[in-house]
Tab-separated table of C-alpha atoms in Angstrom:
chain	number	residue	atom	x	y	z
A	1	GLY	CA	9.750	6.037	1.729
A	2	PHE	CA	10.048	9.485	0.201
A	3	ASP	CA	13.798	10.134	0.448
A	4	SER	CA	15.917	10.832	-2.493
A	5	ASP	CA	19.345	11.359	-3.885
A	6	ASN	CA	17.756	13.293	-6.440
A	7	SER	CA	15.759	15.852	-4.198
A	8	SER	CA	16.430	19.621	-4.642
A	9	GLY	CA	17.371	22.203	-1.580
A	10	GLU	CA	13.764	23.488	-1.406
A	11	PHE	CA	12.347	20.188	0.218
A	12	SER	CA	15.251	20.014	2.777
A	13	GLU	CA	14.404	19.380	6.300
A	14	ALA	CA	16.770	22.027	7.239
A	15	ASN	CA	14.416	24.624	6.577
A	16	HIS	CA	11.735	23.358	9.068
A	17	LYS	CA	11.516	24.044	12.773
A	18	VAL	CA	11.963	21.046	14.877
A	19	PRO	CA	9.208	20.635	17.496
A	20	GLU	CA	9.356	20.110	21.127
A	21	MET	CA	10.020	16.829	22.835
A	22	LEU	CA	7.105	15.119	24.445
A	23	ASP	CA	7.217	14.429	27.941
A	24	LEU	CA	8.479	10.983	29.272
A	25	ASP	CA	8.685	9.323	32.585
A	26	PRO	CA	12.666	9.238	33.164
A	27	HIS	CA	12.054	6.026	35.190
A	28	GLN	CA	10.629	4.531	31.931
A	29	SER	CA	13.337	5.631	29.765
A	30	ASN	CA	15.503	2.687	29.943
A	31	ARG	CA	14.216	-0.350	32.160
A	32	THR	CA	17.241	-2.538	32.108
A	33	GLY	CA	19.138	0.389	33.819
A	34	LYS	CA	21.684	-0.165	30.827
A	35	HIS	CA	22.568	2.547	28.390
A	36	ASN	CA	22.854	1.999	24.714
A	37	GLY	CA	26.124	0.339	24.330
A	38	GLU	CA	25.529	-2.276	27.172
A	39	THR	CA	23.243	-5.288	27.511
A	40	GLU	CA	21.853	-6.894	30.716
A	41	ILE	CA	22.474	-10.624	30.742
A	42	GLN	CA	19.709	-12.638	32.492
A	43	GLU	CA	20.243	-15.506	35.026
A	44	ASN	CA	19.702	-18.183	32.146
A	45	GLY	CA	22.355	-16.539	30.085
A	46	ILE	CA	20.204	-15.088	27.607
A	47	LYS	CA	20.559	-11.272	26.404
A	48	ARG	CA	17.949	-9.210	27.716
A	49	HIS	CA	17.370	-6.644	25.128
A	50	ARG	CA	16.521	-2.910	26.142
A	51	THR	CA	12.837	-2.056	26.677
A	52	SER	CA	12.799	1.586	25.735
A	53	LEU	CA	14.412	4.068	23.503
A	54	PRO	CA	17.096	6.440	24.713
A	55	ALA	CA	14.559	9.549	24.260
A	56	PRO	CA	10.991	9.834	23.429
A	57	MET	CA	9.840	10.628	19.834
A	58	PHE	CA	9.288	14.502	18.686
A	59	SER	CA	5.626	15.788	18.349
A	60	ARG	CA	4.500	15.862	14.710
A	61	SER	CA	1.574	18.261	15.513
A	62	ASP	CA	3.360	21.295	14.195
A	63	PHE	CA	3.846	19.650	10.637
A	64	SER	CA	1.613	18.898	7.690
A	65	VAL	CA	2.474	16.248	5.049
A	66	TRP	CA	0.442	18.290	2.837
A	67	SER	CA	2.725	21.373	3.007
A	68	ILE	CA	5.380	19.232	1.513
A	69	LEU	CA	3.394	17.198	-1.000
A	70	LYS	CA	1.558	20.217	-2.396
A	71	LYS	CA	4.885	21.375	-4.014
A	72	CYS	CA	5.258	18.015	-5.516
A	73	ILE	CA	2.268	17.264	-7.551
A	74	GLY	CA	3.173	15.617	-10.688
A	75	LEU	CA	6.623	14.311	-9.223
A	76	GLU	CA	7.610	11.091	-8.657
A	77	LEU	CA	7.102	10.362	-4.940
A	78	SER	CA	10.560	8.390	-4.577
A	79	LYS	CA	12.060	11.448	-5.248
A	80	ILE	CA	10.725	13.785	-2.589
A	81	THR	CA	12.387	14.313	0.494
A	82	MET	CA	10.433	14.588	3.711
A	83	PRO	CA	11.471	16.584	7.003
A	84	ILE	CA	13.175	14.161	9.324
A	85	VAL	CA	10.282	14.605	11.810
A	86	PHE	CA	8.149	12.472	9.759
A	87	ASN	CA	10.500	9.469	10.174
A	88	GLU	CA	11.102	6.814	12.715
A	89	PRO	CA	14.453	5.995	13.946
A	90	LEU	CA	14.800	2.681	11.883
A	91	SER	CA	15.847	2.008	8.327
A	92	PHE	CA	13.323	0.114	5.978
A	93	LEU	CA	15.920	-2.802	6.096
A	94	GLN	CA	15.176	-2.860	10.057
A	95	ARG	CA	11.497	-2.631	9.255
A	96	ILE	CA	11.780	-5.460	7.044
A	97	THR	CA	13.591	-7.532	9.891
A	98	GLU	CA	10.142	-7.079	11.929
A	99	TYR	CA	9.000	-9.956	9.718
A	100	MET	CA	10.637	-12.276	12.258
A	101	GLU	CA	8.766	-11.053	15.423
A	102	HIS	CA	6.592	-14.149	15.484
A	103	ILE	CA	9.250	-16.636	14.263
A	104	TYR	CA	7.522	-19.097	16.683
A	105	LEU	CA	4.980	-19.512	13.805
A	106	ILE	CA	7.907	-20.754	11.536
A	107	ASN	CA	8.990	-23.145	14.475
A	108	LYS	CA	5.222	-24.319	14.643
A	109	ALA	CA	5.375	-25.032	10.777
A	110	CYS	CA	8.331	-27.011	11.041
A	111	SER	CA	7.383	-29.041	13.831
A	112	HIS	CA	3.771	-30.027	12.121
A	113	ALA	CA	3.508	-33.303	10.388
A	114	ASP	CA	0.367	-32.597	8.953
A	115	PRO	CA	0.651	-30.251	5.816
A	116	LEU	CA	-2.453	-28.414	6.336
A	117	GLU	CA	-1.302	-27.410	9.943
A	118	ARG	CA	1.969	-26.414	8.158
A	119	MET	CA	-0.029	-23.927	5.934
A	120	GLN	CA	-2.051	-22.795	8.846
A	121	ALA	CA	1.048	-21.542	10.585
A	122	VAL	CA	2.550	-20.150	7.449
A	123	ALA	CA	-0.552	-18.013	6.842
A	124	ALA	CA	-0.313	-16.856	10.343
A	125	PHE	CA	3.220	-15.921	9.774
A	126	ALA	CA	2.183	-13.884	6.723
A	127	VAL	CA	-0.481	-11.968	8.386
A	128	SER	CA	1.893	-11.482	11.551
A	129	ALA	CA	4.564	-10.067	9.352
A	130	VAL	CA	2.300	-6.772	8.754
A	131	ALA	CA	0.892	-6.750	12.179
A	132	SER	CA	3.605	-4.340	13.636
A	133	GLN	CA	2.854	-1.594	11.253
A	134	TRP	CA	-0.403	-1.098	13.119
A	135	GLU	CA	-0.632	2.637	14.130
A	136	ARG	CA	3.396	3.094	12.849
A	137	THR	CA	2.802	6.288	10.658
A	138	GLY	CA	6.323	7.294	10.719
A	139	LYS	CA	8.315	6.258	7.660
A	140	PRO	CA	11.507	4.315	8.019
A	141	PHE	CA	14.543	6.001	6.409
A	142	ASN	CA	15.282	5.041	3.103
A	143	PRO	CA	18.304	2.814	3.045
A	144	LEU	CA	21.317	4.134	1.312
A	145	LEU	CA	22.787	2.164	-1.570
A	146	GLY	CA	24.911	-0.762	-0.014
A	147	GLU	CA	23.605	-0.196	3.297
A	148	THR	CA	23.133	-3.576	5.307
A	149	TYR	CA	21.274	-4.932	8.338
A	150	GLU	CA	22.198	-8.084	10.310
A	151	LEU	CA	20.598	-9.483	13.358
A	152	THR	CA	21.386	-12.734	15.333
A	153	ARG	CA	19.044	-13.724	17.962
A	154	GLU	CA	20.286	-17.156	19.717
A	155	ASP	CA	17.149	-16.913	22.053
A	156	LEU	CA	14.707	-17.022	18.979
A	157	GLY	CA	16.817	-19.190	16.755
A	158	PHE	CA	17.649	-17.152	13.579
A	159	ARG	CA	20.001	-14.874	12.129
A	160	PHE	CA	19.016	-12.508	9.251
A	161	ILE	CA	21.081	-10.237	6.540
A	162	SER	CA	19.550	-7.648	4.254
A	163	GLU	CA	21.053	-5.253	1.824
A	164	GLN	CA	20.057	-2.396	-0.259
A	165	VAL	CA	20.623	-3.690	-3.786
A	166	SER	CA	19.294	-0.766	-5.842
A	167	HIS	CA	18.366	2.737	-5.281
A	168	HIS	CA	16.296	3.753	-8.184
A	169	PRO	CA	14.128	1.916	-7.965
A	170	PRO	CA	14.669	1.117	-4.446
A	171	ILE	CA	14.842	-2.571	-3.744
A	172	SER	CA	15.805	-4.151	-0.685
A	173	ALA	CA	17.056	-8.066	-0.504
A	174	PHE	CA	16.751	-10.252	2.477
A	175	TYR	CA	17.852	-13.671	3.923
A	176	SER	CA	17.115	-15.433	6.941
A	177	GLU	CA	17.764	-18.907	8.221
A	178	GLY	CA	17.271	-21.069	11.358
A	179	LEU	CA	19.982	-21.724	13.714
A	180	ASN	CA	19.075	-25.136	13.750
A	181	LYS	CA	19.106	-25.337	9.718
A	182	ASP	CA	15.370	-25.952	9.847
A	183	PHE	CA	14.261	-23.029	7.430
A	184	ILE	CA	15.339	-20.682	5.128
A	185	PHE	CA	13.386	-17.292	4.549
A	186	HIS	CA	14.161	-14.888	1.827
A	187	GLY	CA	12.982	-12.408	-0.613
A	188	SER	CA	13.165	-8.942	-2.105
A	189	ILE	CA	11.118	-5.806	-1.629
A	190	TYR	CA	10.320	-3.016	-4.082
A	191	PRO	CA	7.659	-0.630	-2.736
A	192	LYS	CA	5.693	1.014	-5.441
A	193	LEU	CA	4.323	4.418	-4.071
A	194	LYS	CA	1.237	6.160	-5.265
A	195	PHE	CA	-0.061	9.527	-3.962
A	196	TRP	CA	-4.076	9.761	-4.428
A	197	GLY	CA	-4.526	13.391	-2.938
A	198	LYS	CA	-5.908	12.445	0.355
A	199	SER	CA	-3.870	9.111	0.769
A	200	ILE	CA	-0.326	7.616	0.025
A	201	GLU	CA	-0.273	4.170	-1.041
A	202	ALA	CA	2.544	1.480	-1.003
A	203	GLU	CA	2.445	-1.515	-3.012
A	204	PRO	CA	5.303	-3.727	-1.761
A	205	ARG	CA	6.122	-5.818	-5.063
A	206	GLY	CA	8.567	-8.578	-4.667
A	207	THR	CA	8.400	-12.173	-3.646
A	208	ILE	CA	8.598	-13.620	-0.245
A	209	THR	CA	9.963	-17.350	0.002
A	210	LEU	CA	9.925	-19.666	2.885
A	211	GLU	CA	11.723	-22.944	2.880
A	212	LEU	CA	10.888	-25.563	5.484
A	213	LEU	CA	13.958	-27.734	4.922
A	214	LYS	CA	12.839	-30.666	7.128
A	215	HIS	CA	9.800	-31.052	4.920
A	216	ASN	CA	11.350	-30.222	1.768
A	217	GLU	CA	8.611	-27.417	1.227
A	218	ALA	CA	8.696	-23.949	-0.351
A	219	TYR	CA	6.073	-21.285	0.244
A	220	THR	CA	5.669	-17.910	-1.742
A	221	TRP	CA	3.810	-15.012	-1.494
A	222	THR	CA	3.588	-11.311	-1.695
A	223	ASN	CA	2.487	-8.695	0.863
A	224	PRO	CA	-0.764	-6.688	0.841
A	225	THR	CA	-0.755	-3.053	-0.108
A	226	CYS	CA	-0.344	-0.501	2.622
A	227	CYS	CA	-2.153	2.897	2.659
A	228	VAL	CA	-1.784	5.877	4.708
A	229	HIS	CA	-4.955	8.008	4.947
A	230	ASN	CA	-5.444	11.622	6.019
A	231	VAL	CA	-2.206	13.016	4.861
A	232	ILE	CA	-3.642	16.403	4.220
A	233	ILE	CA	-5.550	16.830	6.995
A	234	GLY	CA	-6.978	14.897	10.136
A	235	LYS	CA	-5.351	12.153	12.149
A	236	LEU	CA	-3.115	9.720	10.118
A	237	TRP	CA	-4.191	6.106	9.897
A	238	LEU	CA	-3.262	3.087	8.198
A	239	GLU	CA	-4.834	0.267	6.571
A	240	GLN	CA	-3.689	-3.037	4.638
A	241	TYR	CA	-5.822	-4.365	1.741
A	242	GLY	CA	-5.522	-6.712	-1.108
A	243	VAL	CA	-5.435	-10.337	-1.711
A	244	VAL	CA	-2.377	-12.487	-0.629
A	245	GLU	CA	-1.986	-15.807	-2.034
A	246	ILE	CA	0.560	-18.380	-0.514
A	247	VAL	CA	1.288	-21.073	-2.675
A	248	ASN	CA	3.017	-24.617	-1.188
A	249	HIS	CA	5.091	-25.571	-4.432
A	250	SER	CA	5.558	-29.175	-2.989
A	251	THR	CA	1.761	-30.116	-2.489
A	252	GLY	CA	-0.095	-27.754	-4.468
A	253	ASP	CA	-1.928	-26.308	-1.590
A	254	LYS	CA	-2.920	-22.794	-1.614
A	255	CYS	CA	-4.116	-20.391	0.869
A	256	VAL	CA	-6.030	-17.172	-0.305
A	257	LEU	CA	-6.192	-14.289	2.206
A	258	ASN	CA	-8.212	-11.214	1.704
A	259	PHE	CA	-7.186	-8.197	3.713
A	260	LYS	CA	-10.427	-6.249	3.422
A	261	PRO	CA	-10.312	-2.641	2.631
A	262	CYS	CA	-12.307	-0.595	5.604
A	263	GLY	CA	-15.529	0.121	3.330
A	264	LEU	CA	-17.735	2.994	3.316
A	265	PHE	CA	-18.372	2.999	6.922
A	266	GLY	CA	-15.226	1.490	8.170
A	267	LYS	CA	-16.941	-1.899	9.336
A	268	GLU	CA	-14.486	-4.146	7.624
A	269	LEU	CA	-11.256	-2.181	8.856
A	270	HIS	CA	-8.262	-4.513	9.666
A	271	ARG	CA	-10.396	-7.738	8.625
A	272	VAL	CA	-8.873	-10.716	7.176
A	273	GLU	CA	-10.811	-13.425	5.600
A	274	GLY	CA	-9.753	-16.646	3.438
A	275	TYR	CA	-9.330	-20.164	3.139
A	276	ILE	CA	-6.868	-23.104	2.447
A	277	GLN	CA	-7.704	-25.237	-0.445
A	278	ASP	CA	-5.767	-28.285	-1.917
A	279	LYS	CA	-4.395	-28.831	-5.224
A	280	HIS	CA	-7.844	-29.950	-6.518
A	281	LYS	CA	-9.342	-26.819	-5.415
A	282	LYS	CA	-11.216	-28.295	-2.567
A	283	LYS	CA	-11.536	-25.996	0.579
A	284	LEU	CA	-10.020	-27.741	3.702
A	285	CYS	CA	-10.405	-24.827	6.108
A	286	VAL	CA	-11.540	-21.089	6.274
A	287	ILE	CA	-9.473	-18.587	8.008
A	288	TYR	CA	-10.822	-15.316	9.448
A	289	GLY	CA	-9.569	-12.585	12.020
A	290	LYS	CA	-7.975	-9.421	12.071
A	291	TRP	CA	-4.236	-8.427	11.113
A	292	THR	CA	-4.205	-5.937	14.078
A	293	GLU	CA	-5.519	-8.666	16.501
A	294	CYS	CA	-5.763	-12.432	15.789
A	295	LEU	CA	-6.379	-15.121	13.641
A	296	TRP	CA	-8.608	-18.135	13.617
A	297	CYS	CA	-9.430	-21.314	11.374
A	298	THR	CA	-12.297	-23.345	11.296
A	299	ASP	CA	-13.948	-26.052	8.999
A	300	PRO	CA	-15.939	-24.632	5.837
A	301	THR	CA	-19.152	-26.067	6.777
A	302	THR	CA	-19.043	-24.472	10.302
A	303	TYR	CA	-18.261	-21.258	8.875
A	304	GLU	CA	-21.062	-21.201	6.380
A	305	THR	CA	-23.469	-22.278	8.760
A	306	TYR	CA	-22.421	-19.491	11.306
A	307	LYS	CA	-22.546	-16.883	8.628
A	308	LYS	CA	-26.061	-17.844	7.490
A	309	SER	CA	-27.247	-17.796	10.928
A	310	GLU	CA	-25.526	-14.269	11.560
A	311	LYS	CA	-27.126	-13.125	8.360
A	312	ARG	CA	-30.641	-14.095	9.341
A	313	GLY	CA	-30.056	-12.394	12.620
A	314	SER	CA	-28.613	-9.240	10.918
A	315	GLU	CA	-31.892	-8.942	8.834
A	316	GLN	CA	-34.240	-9.229	11.531
A	317	LYS	CA	-32.446	-6.390	13.750
A	318	LYS	CA	-32.016	-4.234	10.470
A	319	LYS	CA	-33.527	-0.602	11.013
A	320	SER	CA	-34.165	2.003	8.269
A	321	VAL	CA	-31.464	4.528	7.901
A	322	SER	CA	-31.912	7.946	6.882
A	323	GLU	CA	-29.871	9.935	4.164
A	324	GLU	CA	-28.292	12.406	6.788
A	325	ASP	CA	-27.430	9.223	9.284
A	326	ILE	CA	-25.521	7.681	5.940
A	327	LYS	CA	-23.727	11.030	5.334
A	328	SER	CA	-22.903	11.460	8.738
A	329	GLU	CA	-21.195	8.120	9.278
A	330	ASN	CA	-19.597	8.293	5.929
A	331	ASP	CA	-17.928	11.619	6.924
A	332	GLU	CA	-16.824	10.014	9.955
A	333	ALA	CA	-15.382	7.116	8.419
A	334	ASP	CA	-13.560	9.260	5.976
A	335	ASP	CA	-11.959	10.935	8.541
A	336	MET	CA	-10.860	7.736	10.621
A	337	PRO	CA	-12.855	4.755	11.075
A	338	GLU	CA	-13.201	3.468	14.598
A	339	VAL	CA	-12.957	-0.307	15.372
A	340	GLN	CA	-16.443	-0.911	16.965
A	341	ASP	CA	-15.847	-4.570	17.894
A	342	THR	CA	-13.340	-7.260	18.137
A	343	VAL	CA	-13.297	-10.499	16.008
A	344	GLN	CA	-16.429	-12.265	16.307
A	345	PHE	CA	-15.267	-15.733	17.610
A	346	ILE	CA	-16.986	-18.916	15.629
A	347	PRO	CA	-17.518	-21.830	18.210
A	348	GLY	CA	-15.204	-24.648	17.389
A	349	SER	CA	-12.475	-22.489	15.921
A	350	LYS	CA	-8.565	-23.026	16.410
A	351	LEU	CA	-6.597	-19.959	17.426
A	352	LEU	CA	-3.614	-19.606	14.975
A	353	TRP	CA	-2.008	-16.524	16.174
A	354	ARG	CA	-2.498	-13.422	18.361
A	355	ILE	CA	-0.755	-10.114	18.546
A	356	ASN	CA	1.948	-9.395	20.950
A	357	CYS	CA	1.227	-6.585	23.611
A	358	ARG	CA	3.147	-3.472	23.084
A	359	PRO	CA	5.370	-1.773	25.681
A	360	PRO	CA	3.127	0.580	27.975
A	361	ASN	CA	5.050	3.596	26.652
A	362	SER	CA	4.919	2.598	23.167
A	363	SER	CA	2.934	5.608	21.906
A	364	GLN	CA	5.972	7.549	22.982
A	365	MET	CA	8.316	5.357	20.981
A	366	TYR	CA	6.756	5.720	17.498
A	367	ASN	CA	4.360	2.979	18.507
A	368	PHE	CA	7.223	0.272	18.402
A	369	THR	CA	6.835	-3.060	19.382
A	370	SER	CA	9.202	-4.716	22.068
A	371	PHE	CA	11.033	-6.214	19.065
A	372	ALA	CA	11.347	-3.190	17.090
A	373	VAL	CA	12.696	-1.346	20.298
A	374	SER	CA	15.630	-3.547	20.255
A	375	LEU	CA	16.450	-3.410	16.422
A	376	ASN	CA	18.734	-0.419	16.562
A	377	GLU	CA	20.365	-1.215	19.972
A	378	LEU	CA	24.289	-1.058	19.805
A	379	GLU	CA	25.500	-3.547	22.263
A	380	LYS	CA	29.209	-3.430	23.735
A	381	GLY	CA	31.573	-4.737	21.285
A	382	MET	CA	29.255	-4.957	18.373
A	383	GLU	CA	30.784	-2.187	16.408
A	384	ALA	CA	34.114	-4.202	16.116
A	385	ILE	CA	32.312	-7.074	14.427
A	386	LEU	CA	29.596	-5.158	12.200
A	387	ALA	CA	29.868	-4.380	8.609
A	388	PRO	CA	30.783	-0.665	8.291
A	389	THR	CA	27.622	-0.511	6.193
A	390	ASP	CA	25.241	-1.453	8.861
A	391	CYS	CA	22.220	0.506	9.825
A	392	ARG	CA	23.157	0.788	13.317
A	393	LEU	CA	26.148	2.833	12.382
A	394	ARG	CA	24.130	5.422	10.401
A	395	PRO	CA	24.651	8.697	12.320
A	396	ASP	CA	21.453	10.233	11.134
A	397	ILE	CA	19.337	7.366	12.578
A	398	ARG	CA	21.416	7.151	15.778
A	399	ASN	CA	21.147	10.938	16.316
A	400	MET	CA	17.472	10.696	15.906
A	401	GLU	CA	16.881	7.921	18.412
A	402	ASN	CA	18.901	9.975	20.797
A	403	GLY	CA	16.859	12.943	20.451
A	404	ASN	CA	19.393	15.176	18.516
A	405	MET	CA	17.072	16.084	15.656
A	406	ASP	CA	19.093	18.910	14.534
A	407	VAL	CA	22.172	16.943	14.045
A	408	ALA	CA	20.018	14.187	12.732
A	409	SER	CA	18.656	16.341	9.865
A	410	LYS	CA	22.252	17.581	8.809
A	411	GLU	CA	23.539	14.213	9.194
A	412	LYS	CA	20.728	12.771	6.590
A	413	GLU	CA	21.391	15.600	4.210
A	414	ARG	CA	25.131	14.852	4.398
A	415	LEU	CA	24.667	11.302	3.590
A	416	GLU	CA	22.464	12.166	0.725
A	417	GLU	CA	24.857	14.534	-0.781
A	418	LYS	CA	27.604	11.829	-0.318
A	419	GLN	CA	25.589	9.247	-1.965
A	420	ARG	CA	24.778	11.904	-4.867
A	421	ALA	CA	28.596	12.514	-5.255
A	422	ALA	CA	29.442	8.836	-5.261
A	423	ARG	CA	26.770	8.311	-8.140
A	424	LYS	CA	28.022	11.124	-10.237
A	425	GLU	CA	31.705	9.811	-9.739
A	426	ARG	CA	30.562	6.251	-10.933
A	427	ALA	CA	28.958	7.735	-13.898
A	428	LYS	CA	31.816	9.719	-14.798
A	429	ASP	CA	34.382	6.644	-14.650
A	430	GLU	CA	31.576	4.484	-16.400
A	431	VAL	CA	31.604	2.169	-13.331
A	432	GLU	CA	28.985	0.043	-12.585
A	433	TRP	CA	27.737	-0.512	-8.860
A	434	HIS	CA	28.194	-3.996	-7.759
A	435	THR	CA	26.310	-5.486	-4.878
A	436	ARG	CA	28.069	-7.144	-2.016
A	437	TRP	CA	25.888	-9.994	-0.648
A	438	PHE	CA	23.151	-10.502	-3.022
A	439	HIS	CA	22.983	-11.223	-6.779
A	440	GLN	CA	20.223	-10.906	-9.419
A	441	GLY	CA	18.655	-14.272	-10.253
A	442	THR	CA	15.508	-16.094	-10.678
A	443	ASN	CA	13.222	-17.198	-8.042
A	444	PRO	CA	13.460	-21.160	-8.171
A	445	TYR	CA	9.822	-21.627	-7.432
A	446	THR	CA	8.109	-18.970	-9.172
A	447	GLY	CA	10.332	-18.310	-12.086
A	448	THR	CA	10.312	-14.675	-11.599
A	449	PRO	CA	13.261	-12.272	-11.331
A	450	ASP	CA	14.583	-12.204	-7.805
A	451	TRP	CA	17.468	-11.214	-5.669
A	452	LEU	CA	19.637	-14.018	-4.097
A	453	TYR	CA	21.868	-14.047	-1.236
A	454	SER	CA	25.254	-14.912	-2.290
A	455	GLY	CA	26.692	-16.213	0.912
A	456	GLY	CA	29.554	-15.374	2.966
A	457	TYR	CA	28.254	-12.300	5.037
A	458	PHE	CA	28.819	-14.160	8.264
A	459	ASP	CA	32.574	-15.039	7.486
A	460	ARG	CA	32.797	-11.338	8.419
A	461	ASN	CA	35.292	-10.417	5.686
A	462	PHE	CA	34.274	-6.711	5.247
A	463	SER	CA	37.393	-5.527	3.572
A	464	ASP	CA	35.710	-4.636	0.130
A	465	CYS	CA	32.558	-2.616	1.840
A	466	PRO	CA	31.805	0.559	0.521
A	467	ASP	CA	32.194	3.648	2.616
A	468	ILE	CA	28.741	4.994	2.653
A	469	TYR	CA	28.608	6.884	5.976
């Protein structure tokens, strides 16, 4: 994110004109027929969550990210306030919760007796965690210091709590557990932002830990780097790249996943390739696919045989390419690579994961998945039991979701000013900020600094929560 309590008034979104709303079929606005405070109950007793947002997103066509960034060359990106029109109506804490969209993969890992199959399921879960970011070029709201978000999904079998534990640098800590006491999933994320002129790169530092309690296993990894291209001119597009290593600290097995950069002609866009090896570094299986589509696995011998055959076939079909053709393709790839084909299936492969279909009106809802659409839903009676620091109660996010962009901009500025004033007051009185639900410690498996859950949130004693809104 770019928001900051240090930003000056010249970058305020109040100075920018709010564009007109996109058209949206009123019959699609809320399929359950319920408003924001009500949730329909299905015949089986499970809550039916909303399938669309209260209002469609605003067009960003009248705005240029570069018009903001060109004034900020040489400044630290975390201290730049962007106009609210570039946001999506979710806090970064809610974006983190989207890890849980494919929780069935954790359940699969818990159910497998074979450690190789468990690692395959965990690898698929790690890839699925970034899948919801596909085409999500809107930035989430930066959480305020002390902001929290909780989510309990009895139908999916988990509960989740997160807290913004630091503002400079921005660090978000989270903890989730299975309602059947079968897993614990926790970590902290510290996104490091870099502006490269034509693109913005976000390196999500921090350790992710998954514990499978039944098997007494712990897996750790870090997420790939996320990059948004064409911030100066052209259509924004997003890619994930970098090597992700998932370590099973009980068996010594390791999964190495290479999120490939798109390359010169965009042919590697979205591709993921990797392998699982045992503690003796023997390859047990090969994993391939796309983080925007699906993930497969096969044995190493089959994979190598297929690749050699594919290489021989491509060499026979290869034609000479002129310099003009190369330049033309290069320019096109630089603008926005097009996905020319889907994942090439290797006979005998096993499907590990496939992306969920998005709602038909997703493009008018910030390209949200069905899971993301439900995250800011404020159900009837929920306000009375939520912590006063919960994201659902943030007035700027709530107003943006409802289509009140002018009010949302003013509320965002008010909250940032309130945060600045509180920080100055603490500095004046020499009072240190104390986190409520997490504490600094050491990851028990990697030995690296981490933020650990202190417990007690679901006892619902919120009497000492800070007033941040």
